[in-house]
PDB file of N, CA and C in Angstrom:
ATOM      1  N   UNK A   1      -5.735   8.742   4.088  1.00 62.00           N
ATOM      2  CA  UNK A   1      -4.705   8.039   3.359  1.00 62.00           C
ATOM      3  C   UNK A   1      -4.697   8.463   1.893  1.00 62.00           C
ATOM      4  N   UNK A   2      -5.938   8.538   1.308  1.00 63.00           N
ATOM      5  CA  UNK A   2      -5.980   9.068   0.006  1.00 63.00           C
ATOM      6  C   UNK A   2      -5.181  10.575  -0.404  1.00 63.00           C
ATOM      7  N   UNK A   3      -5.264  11.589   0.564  1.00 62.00           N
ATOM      8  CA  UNK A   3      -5.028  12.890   0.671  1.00 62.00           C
ATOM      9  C   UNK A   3      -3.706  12.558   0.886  1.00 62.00           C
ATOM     10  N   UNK A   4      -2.950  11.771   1.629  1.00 64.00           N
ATOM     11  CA  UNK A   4      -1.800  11.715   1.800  1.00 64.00           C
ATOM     12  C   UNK A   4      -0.684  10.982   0.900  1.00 64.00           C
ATOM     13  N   UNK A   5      -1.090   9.861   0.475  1.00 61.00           N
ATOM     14  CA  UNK A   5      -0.172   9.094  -0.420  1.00 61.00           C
ATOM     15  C   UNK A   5      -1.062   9.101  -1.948  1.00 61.00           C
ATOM     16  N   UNK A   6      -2.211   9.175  -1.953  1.00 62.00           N
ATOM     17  CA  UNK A   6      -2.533   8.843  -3.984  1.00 62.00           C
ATOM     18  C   UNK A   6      -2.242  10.085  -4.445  1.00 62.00           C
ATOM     19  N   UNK A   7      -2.215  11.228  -3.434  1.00 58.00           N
ATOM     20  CA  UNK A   7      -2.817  12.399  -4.181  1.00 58.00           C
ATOM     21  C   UNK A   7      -1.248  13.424  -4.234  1.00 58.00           C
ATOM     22  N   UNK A   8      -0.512  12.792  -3.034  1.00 61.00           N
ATOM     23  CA  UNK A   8       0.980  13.775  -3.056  1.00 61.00           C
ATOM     24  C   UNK A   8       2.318  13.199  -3.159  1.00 61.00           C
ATOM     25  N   UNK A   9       1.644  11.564  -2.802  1.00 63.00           N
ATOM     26  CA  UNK A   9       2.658  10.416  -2.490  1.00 63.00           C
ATOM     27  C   UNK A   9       2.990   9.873  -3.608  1.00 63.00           C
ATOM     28  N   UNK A  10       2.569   9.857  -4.950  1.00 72.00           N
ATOM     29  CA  UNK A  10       2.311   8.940  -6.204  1.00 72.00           C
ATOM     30  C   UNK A  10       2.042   7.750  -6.007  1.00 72.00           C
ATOM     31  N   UNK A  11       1.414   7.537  -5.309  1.00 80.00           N
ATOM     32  CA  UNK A  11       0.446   5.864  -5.493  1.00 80.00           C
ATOM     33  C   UNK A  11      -0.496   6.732  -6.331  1.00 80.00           C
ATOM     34  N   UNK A  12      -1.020   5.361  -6.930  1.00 83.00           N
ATOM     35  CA  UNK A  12      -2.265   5.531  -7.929  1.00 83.00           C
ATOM     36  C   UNK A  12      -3.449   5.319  -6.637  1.00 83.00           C
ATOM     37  N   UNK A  13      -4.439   5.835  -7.354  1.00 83.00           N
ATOM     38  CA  UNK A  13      -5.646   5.638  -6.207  1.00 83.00           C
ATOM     39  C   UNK A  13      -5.969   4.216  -5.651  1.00 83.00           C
ATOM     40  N   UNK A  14      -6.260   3.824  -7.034  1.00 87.00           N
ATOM     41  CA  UNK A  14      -6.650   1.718  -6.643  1.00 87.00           C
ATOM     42  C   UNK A  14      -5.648   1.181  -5.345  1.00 87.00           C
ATOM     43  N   UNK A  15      -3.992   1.949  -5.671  1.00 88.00           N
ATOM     44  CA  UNK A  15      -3.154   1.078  -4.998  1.00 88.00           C
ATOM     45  C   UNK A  15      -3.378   1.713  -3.449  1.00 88.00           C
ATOM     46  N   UNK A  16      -3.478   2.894  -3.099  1.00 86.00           N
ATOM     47  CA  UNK A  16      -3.919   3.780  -1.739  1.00 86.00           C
ATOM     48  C   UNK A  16      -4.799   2.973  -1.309  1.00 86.00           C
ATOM     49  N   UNK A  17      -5.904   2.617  -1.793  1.00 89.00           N
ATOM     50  CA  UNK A  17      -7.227   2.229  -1.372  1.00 89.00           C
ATOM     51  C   UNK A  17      -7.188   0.307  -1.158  1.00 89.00           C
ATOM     52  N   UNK A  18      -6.440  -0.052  -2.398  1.00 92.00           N
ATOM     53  CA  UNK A  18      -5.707  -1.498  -1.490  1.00 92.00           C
ATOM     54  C   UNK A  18      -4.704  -1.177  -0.129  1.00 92.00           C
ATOM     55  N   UNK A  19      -3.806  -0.618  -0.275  1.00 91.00           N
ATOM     56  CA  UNK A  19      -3.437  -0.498   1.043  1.00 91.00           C
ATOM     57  C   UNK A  19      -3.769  -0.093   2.451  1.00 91.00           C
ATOM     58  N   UNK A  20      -5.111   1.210   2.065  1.00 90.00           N
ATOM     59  CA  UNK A  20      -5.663   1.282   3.263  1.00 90.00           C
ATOM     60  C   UNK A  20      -6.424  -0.370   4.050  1.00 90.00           C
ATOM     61  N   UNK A  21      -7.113  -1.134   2.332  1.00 94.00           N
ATOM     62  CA  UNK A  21      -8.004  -1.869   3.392  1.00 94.00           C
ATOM     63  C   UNK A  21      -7.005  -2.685   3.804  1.00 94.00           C
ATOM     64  N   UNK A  22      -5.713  -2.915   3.702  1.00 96.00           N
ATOM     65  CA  UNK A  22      -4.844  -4.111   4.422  1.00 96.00           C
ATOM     66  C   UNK A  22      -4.611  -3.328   5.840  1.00 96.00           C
ATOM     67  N   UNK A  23      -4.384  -1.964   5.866  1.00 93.00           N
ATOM     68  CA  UNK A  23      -4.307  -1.524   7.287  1.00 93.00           C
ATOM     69  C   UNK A  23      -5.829  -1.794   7.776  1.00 93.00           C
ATOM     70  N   UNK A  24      -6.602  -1.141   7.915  1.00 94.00           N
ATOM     71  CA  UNK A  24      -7.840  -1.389   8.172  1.00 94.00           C
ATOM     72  C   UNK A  24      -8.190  -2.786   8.555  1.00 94.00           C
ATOM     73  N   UNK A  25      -7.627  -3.922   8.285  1.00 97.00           N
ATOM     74  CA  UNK A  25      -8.125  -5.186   8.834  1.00 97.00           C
ATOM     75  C   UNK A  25      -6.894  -6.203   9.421  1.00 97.00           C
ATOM     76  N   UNK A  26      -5.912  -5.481   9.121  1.00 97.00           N
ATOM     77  CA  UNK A  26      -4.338  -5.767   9.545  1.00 97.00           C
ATOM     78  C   UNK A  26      -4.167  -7.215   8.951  1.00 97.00           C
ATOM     79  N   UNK A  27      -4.094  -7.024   7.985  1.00 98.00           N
ATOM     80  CA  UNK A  27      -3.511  -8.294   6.667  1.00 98.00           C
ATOM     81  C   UNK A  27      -2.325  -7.871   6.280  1.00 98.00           C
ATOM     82  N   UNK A  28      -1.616  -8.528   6.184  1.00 97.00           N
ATOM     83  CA  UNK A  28      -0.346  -8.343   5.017  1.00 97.00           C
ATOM     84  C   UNK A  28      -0.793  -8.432   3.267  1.00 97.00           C
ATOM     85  N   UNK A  29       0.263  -6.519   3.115  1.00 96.00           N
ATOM     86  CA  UNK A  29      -0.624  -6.915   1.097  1.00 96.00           C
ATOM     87  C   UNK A  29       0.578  -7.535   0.703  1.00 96.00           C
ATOM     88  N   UNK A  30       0.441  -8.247  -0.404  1.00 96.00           N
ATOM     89  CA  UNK A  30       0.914  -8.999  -0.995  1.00 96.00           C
ATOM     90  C   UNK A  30       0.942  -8.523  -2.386  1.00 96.00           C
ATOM     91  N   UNK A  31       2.596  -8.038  -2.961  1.00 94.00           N
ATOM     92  CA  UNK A  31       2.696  -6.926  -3.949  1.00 94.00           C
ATOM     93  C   UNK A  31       3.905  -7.789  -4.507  1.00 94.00           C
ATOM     94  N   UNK A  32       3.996  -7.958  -6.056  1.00 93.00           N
ATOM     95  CA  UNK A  32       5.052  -8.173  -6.809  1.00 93.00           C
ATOM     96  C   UNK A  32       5.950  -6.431  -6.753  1.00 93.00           C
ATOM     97  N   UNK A  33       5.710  -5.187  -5.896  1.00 87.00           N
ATOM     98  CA  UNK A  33       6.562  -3.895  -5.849  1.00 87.00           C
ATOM     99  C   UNK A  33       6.560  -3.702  -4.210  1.00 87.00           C
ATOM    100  N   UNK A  34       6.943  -4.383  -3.469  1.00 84.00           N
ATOM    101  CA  UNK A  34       6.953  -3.948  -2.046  1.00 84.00           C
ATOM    102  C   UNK A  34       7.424  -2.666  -1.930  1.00 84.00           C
ATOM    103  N   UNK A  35       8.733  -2.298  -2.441  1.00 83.00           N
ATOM    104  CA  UNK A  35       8.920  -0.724  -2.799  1.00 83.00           C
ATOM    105  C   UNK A  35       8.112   0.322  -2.904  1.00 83.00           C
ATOM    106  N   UNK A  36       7.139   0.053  -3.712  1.00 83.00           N
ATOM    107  CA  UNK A  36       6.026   0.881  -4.094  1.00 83.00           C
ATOM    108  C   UNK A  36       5.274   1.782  -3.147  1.00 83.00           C
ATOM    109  N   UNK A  37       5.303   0.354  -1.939  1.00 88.00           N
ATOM    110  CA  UNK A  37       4.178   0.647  -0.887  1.00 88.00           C
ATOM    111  C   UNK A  37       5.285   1.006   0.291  1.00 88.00           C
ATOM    112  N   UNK A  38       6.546   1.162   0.195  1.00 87.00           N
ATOM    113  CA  UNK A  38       7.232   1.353   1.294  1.00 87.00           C
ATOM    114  C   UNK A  38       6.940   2.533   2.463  1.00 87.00           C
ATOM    115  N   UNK A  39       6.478   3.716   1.697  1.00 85.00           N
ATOM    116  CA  UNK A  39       6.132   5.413   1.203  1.00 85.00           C
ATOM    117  C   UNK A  39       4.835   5.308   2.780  1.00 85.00           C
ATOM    118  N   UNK A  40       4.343   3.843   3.106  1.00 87.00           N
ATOM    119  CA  UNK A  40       3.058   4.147   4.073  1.00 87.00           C
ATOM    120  C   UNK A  40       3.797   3.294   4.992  1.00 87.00           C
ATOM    121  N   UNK A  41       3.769   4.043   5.989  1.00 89.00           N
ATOM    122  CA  UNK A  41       3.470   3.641   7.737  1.00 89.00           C
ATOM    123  C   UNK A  41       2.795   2.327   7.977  1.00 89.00           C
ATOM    124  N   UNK A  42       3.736   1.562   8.813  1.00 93.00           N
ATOM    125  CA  UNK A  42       2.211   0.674   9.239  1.00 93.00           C
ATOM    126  C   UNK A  42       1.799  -0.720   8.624  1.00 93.00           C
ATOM    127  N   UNK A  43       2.554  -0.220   6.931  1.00 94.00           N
ATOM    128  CA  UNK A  43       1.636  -1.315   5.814  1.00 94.00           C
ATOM    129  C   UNK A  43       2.363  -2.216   6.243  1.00 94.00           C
ATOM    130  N   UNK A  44       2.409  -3.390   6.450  1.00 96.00           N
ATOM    131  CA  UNK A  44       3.142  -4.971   6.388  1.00 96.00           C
ATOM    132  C   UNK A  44       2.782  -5.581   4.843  1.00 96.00           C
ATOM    133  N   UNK A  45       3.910  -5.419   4.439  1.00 94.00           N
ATOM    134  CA  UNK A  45       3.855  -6.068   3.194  1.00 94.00           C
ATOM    135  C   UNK A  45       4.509  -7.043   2.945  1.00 94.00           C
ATOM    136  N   UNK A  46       4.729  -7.939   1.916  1.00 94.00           N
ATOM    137  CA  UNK A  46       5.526  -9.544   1.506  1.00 94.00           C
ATOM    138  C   UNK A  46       5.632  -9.290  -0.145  1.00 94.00           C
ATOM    139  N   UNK A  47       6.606  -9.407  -0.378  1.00 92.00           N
ATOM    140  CA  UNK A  47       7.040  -9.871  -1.859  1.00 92.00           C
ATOM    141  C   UNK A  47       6.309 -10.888  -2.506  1.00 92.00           C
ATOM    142  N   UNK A  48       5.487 -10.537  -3.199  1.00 91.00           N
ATOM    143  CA  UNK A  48       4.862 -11.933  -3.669  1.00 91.00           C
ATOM    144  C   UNK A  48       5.776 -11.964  -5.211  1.00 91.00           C
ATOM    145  N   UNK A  49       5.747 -13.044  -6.180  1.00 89.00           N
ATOM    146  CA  UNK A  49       6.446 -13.549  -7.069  1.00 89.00           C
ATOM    147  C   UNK A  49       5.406 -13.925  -7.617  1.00 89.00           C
ATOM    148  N   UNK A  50       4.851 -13.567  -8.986  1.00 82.00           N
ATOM    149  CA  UNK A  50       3.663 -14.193  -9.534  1.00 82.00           C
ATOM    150  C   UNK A  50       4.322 -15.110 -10.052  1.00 82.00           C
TER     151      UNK A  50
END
């Protein structure tokens, strides 16, 4: 995932590596940029609103 989205995808690393562990344990991440993370397969994400 790193090789694929931080490094060619423009996620920043921190954000690759939050998103892997939400795949990895199948959580929904919870992102004020759901957009951001659109770019990965798989991710289930939610709009959060701080």
């Amino acid at each position: 995932m790193i090789d694929t989205y931080a490094l060619s995808g423009g996620l920043q690393l921190a954000d690759a590596l939050i998103a892997a562990t939400a795949l990895d344990h199948g959580l929904t991440l919870l992102t004020a940029n759901a957009k951001h993370f659109s770019i990965i397969d798989g991710l289930d994400r939610e709009r959060f609103v701080p």
